[in-house]
Tab-separated table of C-alpha atoms in Angstrom:
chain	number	residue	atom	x	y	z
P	1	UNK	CA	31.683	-22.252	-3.077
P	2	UNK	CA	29.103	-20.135	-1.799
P	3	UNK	CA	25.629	-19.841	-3.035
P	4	UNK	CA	22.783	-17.106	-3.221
P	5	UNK	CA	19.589	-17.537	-1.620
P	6	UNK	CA	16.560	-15.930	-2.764
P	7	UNK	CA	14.706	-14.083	0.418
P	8	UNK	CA	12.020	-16.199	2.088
P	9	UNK	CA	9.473	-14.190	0.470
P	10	UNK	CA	9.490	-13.138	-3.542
P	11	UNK	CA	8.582	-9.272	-2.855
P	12	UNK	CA	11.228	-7.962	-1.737
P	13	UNK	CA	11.238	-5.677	-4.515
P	14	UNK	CA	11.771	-2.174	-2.989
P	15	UNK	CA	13.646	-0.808	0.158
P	16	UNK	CA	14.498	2.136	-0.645
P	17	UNK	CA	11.859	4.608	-2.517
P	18	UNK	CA	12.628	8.091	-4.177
P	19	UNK	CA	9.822	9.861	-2.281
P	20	UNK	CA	10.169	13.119	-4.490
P	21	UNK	CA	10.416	11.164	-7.638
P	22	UNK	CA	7.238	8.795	-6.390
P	23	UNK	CA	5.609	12.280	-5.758
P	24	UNK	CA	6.225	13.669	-9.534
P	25	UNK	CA	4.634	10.503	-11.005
P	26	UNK	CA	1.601	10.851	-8.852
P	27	UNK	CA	1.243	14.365	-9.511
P	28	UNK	CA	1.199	13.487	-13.106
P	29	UNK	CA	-1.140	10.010	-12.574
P	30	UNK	CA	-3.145	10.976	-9.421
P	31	UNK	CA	-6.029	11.775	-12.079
P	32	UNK	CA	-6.268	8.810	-13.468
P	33	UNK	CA	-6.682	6.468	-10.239
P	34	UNK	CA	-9.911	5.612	-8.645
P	35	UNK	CA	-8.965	7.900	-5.349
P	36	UNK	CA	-9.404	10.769	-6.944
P	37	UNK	CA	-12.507	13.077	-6.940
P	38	UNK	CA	-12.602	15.432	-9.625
P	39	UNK	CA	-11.509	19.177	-8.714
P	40	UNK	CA	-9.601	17.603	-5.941
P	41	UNK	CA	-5.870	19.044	-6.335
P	42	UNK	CA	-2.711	16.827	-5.986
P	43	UNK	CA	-1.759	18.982	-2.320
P	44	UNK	CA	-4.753	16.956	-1.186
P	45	UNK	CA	-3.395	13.831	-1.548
P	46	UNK	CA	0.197	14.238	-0.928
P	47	UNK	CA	0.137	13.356	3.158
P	48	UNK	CA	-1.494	10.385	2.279
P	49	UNK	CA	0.780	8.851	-0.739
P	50	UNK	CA	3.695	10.084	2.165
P	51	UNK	CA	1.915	8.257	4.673
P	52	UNK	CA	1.717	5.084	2.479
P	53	UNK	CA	4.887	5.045	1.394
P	54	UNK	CA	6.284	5.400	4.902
P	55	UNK	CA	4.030	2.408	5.398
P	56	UNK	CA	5.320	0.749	2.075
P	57	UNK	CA	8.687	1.033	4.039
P	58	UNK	CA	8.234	-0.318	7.166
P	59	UNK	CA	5.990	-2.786	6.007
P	60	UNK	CA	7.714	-4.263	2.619
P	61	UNK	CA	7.745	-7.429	3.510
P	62	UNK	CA	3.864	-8.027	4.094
P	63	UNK	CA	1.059	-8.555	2.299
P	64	UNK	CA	-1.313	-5.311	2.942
P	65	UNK	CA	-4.500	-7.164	3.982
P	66	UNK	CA	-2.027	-8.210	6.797
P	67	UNK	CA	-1.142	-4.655	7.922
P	68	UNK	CA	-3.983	-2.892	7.087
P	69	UNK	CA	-6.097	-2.672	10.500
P	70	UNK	CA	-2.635	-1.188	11.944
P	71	UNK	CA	-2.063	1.172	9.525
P	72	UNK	CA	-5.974	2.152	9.784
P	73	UNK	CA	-4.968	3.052	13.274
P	74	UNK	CA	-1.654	4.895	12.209
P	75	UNK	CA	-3.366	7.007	10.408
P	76	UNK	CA	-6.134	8.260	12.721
P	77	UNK	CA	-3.296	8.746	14.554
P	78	UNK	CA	-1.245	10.633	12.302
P	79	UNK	CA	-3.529	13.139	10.787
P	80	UNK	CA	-6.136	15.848	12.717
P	81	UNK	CA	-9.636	15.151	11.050
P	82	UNK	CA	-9.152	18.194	8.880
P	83	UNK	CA	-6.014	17.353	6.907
P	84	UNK	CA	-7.585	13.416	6.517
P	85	UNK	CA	-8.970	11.749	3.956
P	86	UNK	CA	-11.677	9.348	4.517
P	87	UNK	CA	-10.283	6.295	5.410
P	88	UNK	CA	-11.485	4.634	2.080
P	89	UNK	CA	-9.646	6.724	0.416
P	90	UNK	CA	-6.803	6.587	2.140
P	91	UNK	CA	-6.944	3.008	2.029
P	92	UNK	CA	-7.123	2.966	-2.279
P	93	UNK	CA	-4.092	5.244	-2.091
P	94	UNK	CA	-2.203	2.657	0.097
P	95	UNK	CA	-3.593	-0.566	-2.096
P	96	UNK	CA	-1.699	1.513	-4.993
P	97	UNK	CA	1.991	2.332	-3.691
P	98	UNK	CA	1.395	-1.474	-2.691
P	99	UNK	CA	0.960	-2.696	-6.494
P	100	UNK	CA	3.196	0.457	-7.632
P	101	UNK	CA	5.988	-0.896	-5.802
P	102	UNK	CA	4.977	-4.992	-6.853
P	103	UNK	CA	4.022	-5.697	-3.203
P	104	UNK	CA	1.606	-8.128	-2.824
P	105	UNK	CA	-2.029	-6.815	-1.225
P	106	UNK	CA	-3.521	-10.432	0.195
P	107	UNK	CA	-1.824	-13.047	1.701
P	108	UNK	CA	-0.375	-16.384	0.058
P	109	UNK	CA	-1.650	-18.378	2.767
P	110	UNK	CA	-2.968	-22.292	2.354
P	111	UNK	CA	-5.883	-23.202	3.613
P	112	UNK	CA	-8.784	-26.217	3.464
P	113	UNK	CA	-12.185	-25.759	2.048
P	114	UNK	CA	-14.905	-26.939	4.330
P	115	UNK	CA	-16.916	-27.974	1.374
P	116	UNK	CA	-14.558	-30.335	-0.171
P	117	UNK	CA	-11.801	-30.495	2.192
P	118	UNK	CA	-9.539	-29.666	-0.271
P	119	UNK	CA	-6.439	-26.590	-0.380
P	120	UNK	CA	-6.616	-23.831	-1.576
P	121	UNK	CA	-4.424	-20.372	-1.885
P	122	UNK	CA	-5.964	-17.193	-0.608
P	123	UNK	CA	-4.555	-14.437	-2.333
């Protein structure tokens, strides 16, 4: 008999994204997230939620606060000054296709307290 084994890690949740339908929810949501600055329009945002959901994609499998100095440097990369958003921003936008698609943001490692010597879980 054969058996099924759960992947290594539990957030595996999503390889494959509907980018236009992602892009209709956000155009309908953008408004209500902390990224946004009022009078701002959607078009604004849209190379950034691609950006991170290209990054959401090549980086499922990891937490973000293990990615995130890359993907800082991806996107300098990626966009001329005038068609970027402060990093910051950028960086809430990316922290939100993380917990839209149920990918963790901080790592589940184990590590000992100094203090007491004990474990502990950093999320």
């Amino acid at each position: 008999m054969g058996s099924i084994h759960p992947p290594a890690r539990r957030w595996y949740r999503c390889e494959v994204v509907d980018i236009q339908a992602e892009l209709r929810h956000w155009k309908l949501e953008y408004v209500t997230h902390d990224f946004h600055e009022p009078g701002t329009p959607f078009s604004r945002y849209e190379p950034a939620l691609r950006f991170a959901y290209d990054a959401y994609l090549h980086h499922h499998a990891q937490p973000l606060a293990d990615v995130l100095d890359v993907l800082h440097h991806k996107y300098v990369e990626s966009f001329d000054s005038w068609n970027m958003l402060a990093w910051p921003k950028a960086e809430a936008i990316l922290r939100e296709v993380w917990l839209r698609m149920g990918a963790p943001l901080e790592s589940l490692r184990v590590r000992t307290t100094p203090e007491t010597g004990r474990r502990s879980h950093v999320h």
